[in-house]
Amino acid sequence: MNVTSIISAIGNNSSIYPLLVRDCGIEIPSKVYLTYKENENDEEVQKLATRERFLDEYAGSAVWLGGIPLVERIANKIIKAKGFNPNVNIKLLKEEENLQGLNYNIKKFEGKVSKEIIDDLKKLGTKEVQNAYKNMLAWRFAAATLIPIAFIGFILPKMIFASSAKKIAEIKSKKELQEQKTQAFTGDLFQKIKANKQPAFTGNIAGTLANFSTLQKMEVIDGGYALGRVVTARKGADGNRNEAKDIAFKMAGMMYLNYVAPTQIEKILNKTCKNVFKLNTNLDPLMLADKKFIEAITNNTIKLPKSNEAKDLLDFVDNNPESLFVKYANKFEKVKMLENGVRDPRAYVNIKKLREFKNEIEIFRDMAIESAKNLQADEFAKQISKFAKRAKGVKTFNILANVGISSFLLAYCLPKAQYAFRRLVTGSELEPGIVNANMNASINKAAKS
């Protein structure tokens, strides 16, 4: 994979690659370090909080990133064993007249694709079978999201809390042996908590779900995971829910910065470049680096659908499978093409996304030609090439800037905001869950004594 391909991958905010870079490469190490620094006023809390954050973040990310593909792979094998192909898009069960649908695609593509593919569609010919298939896909979605949610949101925190409780008990036992006075130890611990000013506080769905992308499923997991973490948060001996409030603040910020902010930042950067530099940076760097694409723009020979009408878009794809438009539409998952150059009749085409892709190419073409309109032939070609290189360079900068900005917000600004929120709520910089665990352990010891 070359540098342009890597930039293209991490610049696609509809995929998991930007999340991989931000989460594993930048956010987690930064969070672990900031947790260590934020709890430096208490060595015991510091060690336990840092250990908890390390285990929580890396174990959670492993399940978060790997859980969906693993569960779906197992579910797909079960679906195939039942005689169905899980690649048939459930949206095709609703016919779109003269465009796409189960029966329409069977008639349109029979004889153009393998008999096996057509049989995959024909198996869904009755309402009873369609409902059974919908249920299987719904269960696949449920398994791919609920299993990771259960582990990350409920099981993992309980495991970490139990491990921390054991560590706290070990620390206290060592201190008791050294001091040989349980009551004195308990008094010291309450003095420490008091010094930190800890206050008390009280306080058609199957089709939609089946077609969620991996990224959308990760969003669902994060939502469930956030709820699980709030529910399983440790209470203080005085009944406070400080850890739940702390976690809720963090998770709300994390979901916004992971799933909403990068797209907003991308739009702002692209719009700024269009207004300031007169460049269109909405196209992928792979296209801007493709000599055949630039040559077609230069000669104004790039073939595109004649209109934005759904039928014209699909007809163009089916009649021009070798065109650059279809090549990149397939590459960027606007359509799905088979190896023989025929559109996969099992896949549903999102007309809106295909239309937007066509419009972006037209905007780039028009801006590139406009930048060189008064030049002679040789200079004209050089200017178009120069325009594309500038657009590619600025797009690359935008992608890296987006990753950098969103990572900085996630890895530094969000934790700092969380610590400020924590001080406002608890009056302390220390990890509220560890403080609560310390309080509970101390009171239990005192009660037993």
XYZ file of C-alpha atoms in Angstrom:
449
model
C 0.000 0.000 0.000
C 1.468 3.361 -1.051
C 1.261 6.650 0.833
C -1.708 7.931 -1.206
C -3.685 4.752 -0.444
C -2.950 5.128 3.268
C -4.052 8.791 3.231
C -7.180 7.777 1.311
C -8.037 5.103 3.891
C -7.647 7.318 6.952
C -9.510 10.149 5.230
C -12.651 8.055 4.715
C -14.881 9.046 7.634
C -17.405 6.379 6.607
C -14.911 3.624 7.441
C -13.228 2.408 10.633
C -9.682 3.378 9.564
C -9.732 6.911 11.031
C -11.035 5.386 14.273
C -8.138 2.923 14.304
C -5.605 5.726 13.953
C -7.241 7.967 16.552
C -8.168 5.260 19.045
C -5.192 2.900 19.119
C -2.449 5.184 17.866
C -3.144 8.441 19.692
C -6.127 8.515 22.032
C -5.470 5.518 24.294
C -1.774 6.218 25.061
C -2.650 9.852 25.766
C -5.555 8.935 28.059
C -3.410 6.509 30.033
C -0.704 9.152 30.489
C -3.201 11.882 31.448
C -4.867 9.553 33.954
C -1.444 8.944 35.504
C -0.733 12.687 35.736
C -4.189 13.699 36.946
C -4.033 11.357 39.949
C -0.467 12.179 40.992
C -1.632 13.713 44.299
C -2.252 10.202 45.629
C 0.240 7.466 44.735
C -2.132 4.588 45.495
C -5.036 6.045 43.523
C -2.613 6.958 40.725
C -1.370 3.376 40.319
C -4.850 1.852 40.462
C -6.461 4.453 38.174
C -3.700 4.136 35.569
C -3.934 0.348 35.690
C -7.720 0.486 35.304
C -7.511 2.909 32.373
C -4.882 0.774 30.594
C -6.883 -2.463 30.964
C -10.188 -0.792 30.176
C -9.068 1.044 27.043
C -7.046 -1.718 25.375
C -9.372 -4.615 26.239
C -12.381 -2.519 25.225
C -10.802 -1.487 21.915
C -9.923 -5.092 21.082
C -13.571 -6.122 21.456
C -14.883 -2.883 19.891
C -12.782 -3.253 16.737
C -12.740 -7.041 16.428
C -16.070 -8.097 17.893
C -18.309 -7.098 14.976
C -16.303 -8.886 12.212
C -15.893 -12.017 14.354
C -19.556 -12.328 15.355
C -20.772 -11.507 11.830
C -18.459 -14.130 10.347
C -19.949 -16.761 12.625
C -23.510 -15.521 11.953
C -22.945 -15.577 8.181
C -21.859 -19.219 8.359
C -25.074 -20.047 10.207
C -27.168 -18.143 7.635
C -25.437 -19.977 4.772
C -26.053 -23.292 6.531
C -29.758 -22.390 6.452
C -29.543 -22.068 2.664
C -29.392 -18.264 2.310
C -26.701 -15.896 1.053
C -26.212 -13.083 3.616
C -24.905 -10.818 0.829
C -28.424 -10.267 -0.523
C -29.386 -6.764 0.591
C -32.685 -6.766 2.441
C -33.697 -3.435 0.837
C -34.175 -5.291 -2.456
C -37.274 -6.972 -1.000
C -39.054 -3.673 -1.614
C -39.358 -3.138 -5.378
C -38.405 0.270 -6.797
C -40.225 0.407 -10.112
C -37.915 0.134 -13.149
C -34.846 0.705 -10.942
C -33.997 -2.151 -8.604
C -35.598 -4.813 -6.461
C -35.682 -8.583 -6.047
C -37.879 -9.463 -9.042
C -36.581 -6.599 -11.180
C -32.947 -7.652 -10.642
C -33.738 -11.301 -11.396
C -35.200 -10.340 -14.787
C -32.510 -7.753 -15.556
C -29.438 -9.799 -14.652
C -30.488 -13.392 -15.447
C -28.023 -14.711 -18.009
C -25.516 -11.951 -17.226
C -24.366 -13.325 -13.885
C -23.889 -16.836 -12.527
C -26.910 -19.065 -11.893
C -25.837 -19.262 -8.249
C -26.314 -15.497 -7.778
C -29.759 -15.555 -9.387
C -30.710 -18.557 -7.232
C -29.721 -16.525 -4.142
C -32.385 -13.997 -5.160
C -35.017 -16.549 -6.187
C -34.829 -18.262 -2.780
C -36.438 -15.145 -1.325
C -39.477 -15.380 -3.573
C -42.191 -15.745 -0.923
C -43.214 -13.534 1.989
C -42.725 -16.389 4.435
C -39.131 -16.964 3.330
C -38.439 -13.220 3.229
C -39.610 -12.837 6.827
C -37.404 -15.731 7.908
C -34.419 -14.101 6.150
C -35.190 -10.724 7.757
C -35.257 -12.350 11.171
C -31.882 -13.989 10.593
C -30.302 -10.687 9.586
C -31.905 -8.984 12.584
C -30.440 -11.629 14.884
C -27.059 -11.189 13.224
C -27.209 -7.451 13.954
C -28.300 -8.117 17.534
C -25.474 -10.589 18.122
C -22.840 -8.337 16.507
C -23.809 -5.409 18.732
C -25.246 -6.814 21.949
C -22.402 -9.259 22.614
C -19.714 -6.517 22.464
C -22.001 -4.171 24.443
C -22.460 -6.799 27.151
C -18.734 -7.414 27.395
C -17.466 -3.826 27.194
C -20.349 -2.184 29.032
C -21.064 -4.676 31.802
C -18.654 -7.627 32.070
C -15.324 -5.836 31.540
C -15.923 -3.043 34.103
C -17.060 -5.589 36.694
C -13.896 -7.621 36.060
C -11.707 -4.517 36.372
C -13.552 -3.333 39.489
C -13.125 -6.755 41.098
C -9.429 -6.726 40.220
C -9.044 -3.224 41.679
C -10.926 -4.234 44.828
C -8.491 -7.112 45.259
C -5.549 -4.759 44.786
C -7.018 -2.288 47.273
C -7.460 -5.105 49.811
C -3.846 -6.193 49.281
C -2.586 -2.631 49.767
C -4.618 -2.225 52.944
C -3.446 -5.571 54.340
C 0.171 -4.571 53.827
C -0.420 -1.254 55.560
C -2.193 -2.941 58.425
C 0.715 -5.302 58.932
C 3.116 -2.377 58.926
C 1.059 -0.187 61.217
C -0.593 -3.048 63.179
C -3.495 -0.728 63.933
C -6.594 -1.069 61.792
C -8.403 1.855 63.385
C -5.475 4.184 62.841
C -5.337 3.158 59.180
C -9.049 3.789 58.731
C -8.757 7.212 60.290
C -5.850 8.086 58.003
C -7.844 7.083 54.939
C -10.823 9.241 55.923
C -8.487 12.159 56.520
C -7.116 11.680 53.009
C -10.589 11.680 51.494
C -11.525 14.728 53.509
C -8.395 16.522 52.309
C -9.529 15.899 48.724
C -12.877 17.608 49.557
C -15.060 14.698 48.423
C -18.726 15.884 48.720
C -21.804 13.625 48.643
C -24.237 13.728 45.701
C -27.517 11.857 45.124
C -28.830 11.900 42.487
C -39.392 -1.662 8.976
C -36.672 -1.981 11.761
C -35.215 -5.340 10.710
C -34.291 -3.965 7.299
C -32.771 -0.818 8.691
C -30.695 -2.661 11.280
C -29.566 -5.377 8.868
C -28.047 -2.774 6.562
C -26.074 -0.912 9.193
C -22.438 -0.501 8.176
C -19.619 -1.625 10.462
C -19.152 2.006 11.505
C -22.856 2.384 12.350
C -22.743 -0.821 14.386
C -19.749 0.551 16.268
C -21.813 3.646 17.075
C -24.566 1.414 18.477
C -22.000 -0.498 20.525
C -20.602 2.754 21.900
C -24.085 3.878 22.909
C -24.802 0.602 24.688
C -21.316 0.516 26.157
C -21.814 4.030 27.567
C -25.118 3.013 29.156
C -23.511 -0.109 30.626
C -20.636 1.859 32.116
C -23.017 4.339 33.762
C -25.164 1.519 35.172
C -22.170 -0.442 36.517
C -20.348 2.597 37.946
C -19.283 2.241 41.576
C -21.211 4.079 44.254
C -19.558 5.718 47.219
C -20.186 4.553 50.772
C -22.294 7.696 51.156
C -24.372 6.732 48.110
C -22.797 9.226 45.705
C -22.886 8.524 41.931
C -19.800 10.555 41.088
C -18.241 7.859 38.898
C -21.473 7.501 36.880
C -21.539 11.262 36.249
C -17.851 11.239 35.330
C -18.321 8.379 32.863
C -21.478 9.881 31.318
C -19.645 13.136 30.605
C -16.683 11.286 29.065
C -18.795 8.960 26.885
C -20.978 11.767 25.529
C -17.872 13.695 24.502
C -16.206 10.610 23.051
C -19.184 9.692 20.844
C -19.456 13.245 19.509
C -15.725 13.519 18.775
C -15.496 10.061 17.212
C -18.582 10.075 14.977
C -19.788 13.633 14.425
C -16.862 16.025 14.736
C -14.592 14.463 12.026
C -17.321 14.843 9.383
C -17.988 18.420 10.467
C -14.269 19.236 10.430
C -13.963 17.694 6.947
C -16.807 19.856 5.609
C -15.302 23.005 7.125
C -11.847 22.277 5.680
C -13.239 21.452 2.217
C -15.420 24.564 2.170
C -12.507 26.744 3.307
C -10.274 25.414 0.527
C -12.984 26.003 -2.065
C -13.482 29.627 -0.967
C -9.844 30.555 -0.252
C -7.826 28.481 -2.731
C -10.519 27.953 -5.403
C -9.932 24.214 -5.158
C -12.350 21.313 -4.951
C -11.012 18.893 -2.342
C -14.067 16.657 -2.006
C -12.615 13.925 -4.232
C -10.390 11.187 -2.848
C -6.591 11.516 -3.192
C -6.515 8.260 -5.191
C -8.584 9.884 -7.937
C -6.539 13.077 -7.881
C -3.362 11.005 -8.334
C -4.778 8.919 -11.219
C -3.154 10.007 -14.508
C -6.025 8.531 -16.562
C -8.542 10.566 -14.577
C -6.526 13.781 -15.003
C -6.077 13.072 -18.707
C -9.838 12.589 -19.120
C -10.442 15.905 -17.334
C -7.846 17.643 -19.518
C -9.420 16.339 -22.737
C -12.922 16.771 -21.332
C -13.624 13.155 -22.255
C -14.613 11.800 -18.876
C -17.820 9.804 -19.274
C -20.543 10.505 -16.739
C -24.286 9.745 -16.466
C -26.330 12.159 -18.564
C -28.461 13.294 -15.629
C -29.024 12.866 -11.898
C -32.132 10.746 -12.450
C -31.939 7.363 -10.740
C -32.586 5.431 -13.961
C -29.875 7.316 -15.872
C -27.371 6.699 -13.083
C -28.038 2.953 -12.927
C -28.191 2.583 -16.720
C -24.812 4.274 -17.031
C -23.282 1.939 -14.459
C -24.687 -1.126 -16.208
C -23.733 0.030 -19.722
C -20.274 1.482 -18.917
C -18.625 -0.888 -16.428
C -15.105 -0.001 -17.675
C -15.536 3.750 -17.240
C -13.554 5.684 -14.631
C -16.805 6.758 -13.023
C -17.880 3.156 -12.406
C -14.352 2.100 -11.433
C -14.223 4.631 -8.619
C -17.887 4.281 -7.709
C -17.105 0.614 -7.084
C -13.873 1.458 -5.269
C -15.628 3.841 -2.878
C -18.651 1.532 -2.387
C -21.251 3.614 -4.221
C -22.023 0.486 -6.266
C -20.839 -3.119 -6.064
C -19.465 -4.704 -9.238
C -18.698 -8.376 -9.837
C -15.392 -9.528 -11.320
C -16.992 -9.964 -14.759
C -17.902 -6.252 -14.824
C -21.601 -6.703 -14.065
C -23.282 -4.919 -11.179
C -23.998 -7.331 -8.335
C -27.777 -7.862 -8.376
C -27.688 -8.834 -4.681
C -26.450 -5.375 -3.673
C -28.627 -2.311 -3.158
C -27.516 0.986 -4.729
C -27.874 4.136 -2.662
C -28.906 6.544 -5.421
C -28.285 9.628 -3.289
C -24.641 8.720 -2.679
C -24.096 7.802 -6.334
C -25.619 11.119 -7.428
C -23.428 13.093 -4.993
C -20.342 11.300 -6.305
C -21.197 12.249 -9.897
C -21.778 15.869 -8.882
C -18.402 16.099 -7.116
C -16.607 14.893 -10.251
C -18.461 17.465 -12.352
C -17.571 20.266 -9.920
C -13.896 19.282 -9.971
C -13.888 19.036 -13.779
C -15.497 22.457 -14.219
C -13.186 24.160 -11.703
C -10.087 22.573 -13.248
C -11.071 23.635 -16.772
C -11.999 27.119 -15.552
C -8.518 27.521 -14.029
C -6.925 26.949 -17.467
C -9.556 28.305 -19.858
C -7.394 31.043 -21.510
C -4.270 28.919 -21.998
C -2.896 27.223 -25.108
C -3.033 23.432 -25.468
C 0.348 22.601 -23.851
C -0.085 25.094 -21.047
C -3.700 24.029 -20.628
C -2.676 20.410 -19.900
C 0.058 21.543 -17.494
C -2.367 23.770 -15.620
C -4.936 20.963 -15.230
C -2.195 18.675 -13.909
C -0.983 21.423 -11.582
C -4.542 22.037 -10.385
C -4.989 18.321 -9.594
C -1.651 18.150 -7.747
C -2.561 21.185 -5.661
C -5.959 19.672 -4.895
C -4.322 16.365 -3.916
C -1.781 18.150 -1.711
C -4.409 20.241 0.039
C -6.715 17.204 0.406
C -3.852 15.246 1.999
C -3.213 18.139 4.369
C -6.938 18.309 5.204
C -7.060 14.588 6.014
C -4.002 14.748 8.248
C -5.267 17.957 9.855
C -8.646 16.334 10.497
C -7.027 13.312 12.143
C -4.733 15.606 14.127
C -7.489 17.969 15.291
C -9.984 15.237 16.190
C -7.248 13.199 17.915
C -6.135 16.246 19.913
C -9.720 16.909 20.946
C -10.190 13.260 21.948
C -6.825 12.548 23.534
C -6.150 15.852 25.287
C -9.084 18.273 25.356
C -11.771 15.745 26.316
C -9.793 14.278 29.259
C -8.950 17.808 30.454
C -12.609 18.796 30.196
C -13.540 15.607 32.036
C -11.110 16.393 34.864
C -12.515 19.920 35.138
C -16.028 18.459 35.268
C -14.824 15.979 37.898
C -13.412 18.746 40.090
C -16.683 20.662 39.749
C -18.771 17.627 40.728
C -16.546 15.923 43.303
C -14.205 18.665 44.458
C -11.281 16.325 43.727
C -8.977 15.506 40.818
C -8.796 11.825 41.827
C -10.563 9.029 39.945
C -14.028 8.907 41.616
C -14.435 5.156 41.163
C -11.153 4.404 42.928
C -11.972 6.873 45.715
C -15.389 5.234 46.131
C -13.780 1.792 46.222
C -11.321 3.011 48.862
C -14.150 4.474 50.925
C -16.196 1.287 50.748
C -13.220 -0.924 51.613
C -12.266 1.270 54.564
C -15.783 1.314 56.006
C -16.159 -2.452 55.548
C -12.877 -2.989 57.415
C -13.924 -0.653 60.189
C -17.304 -2.394 60.503
C -15.637 -5.811 60.786
C -13.273 -4.484 63.417
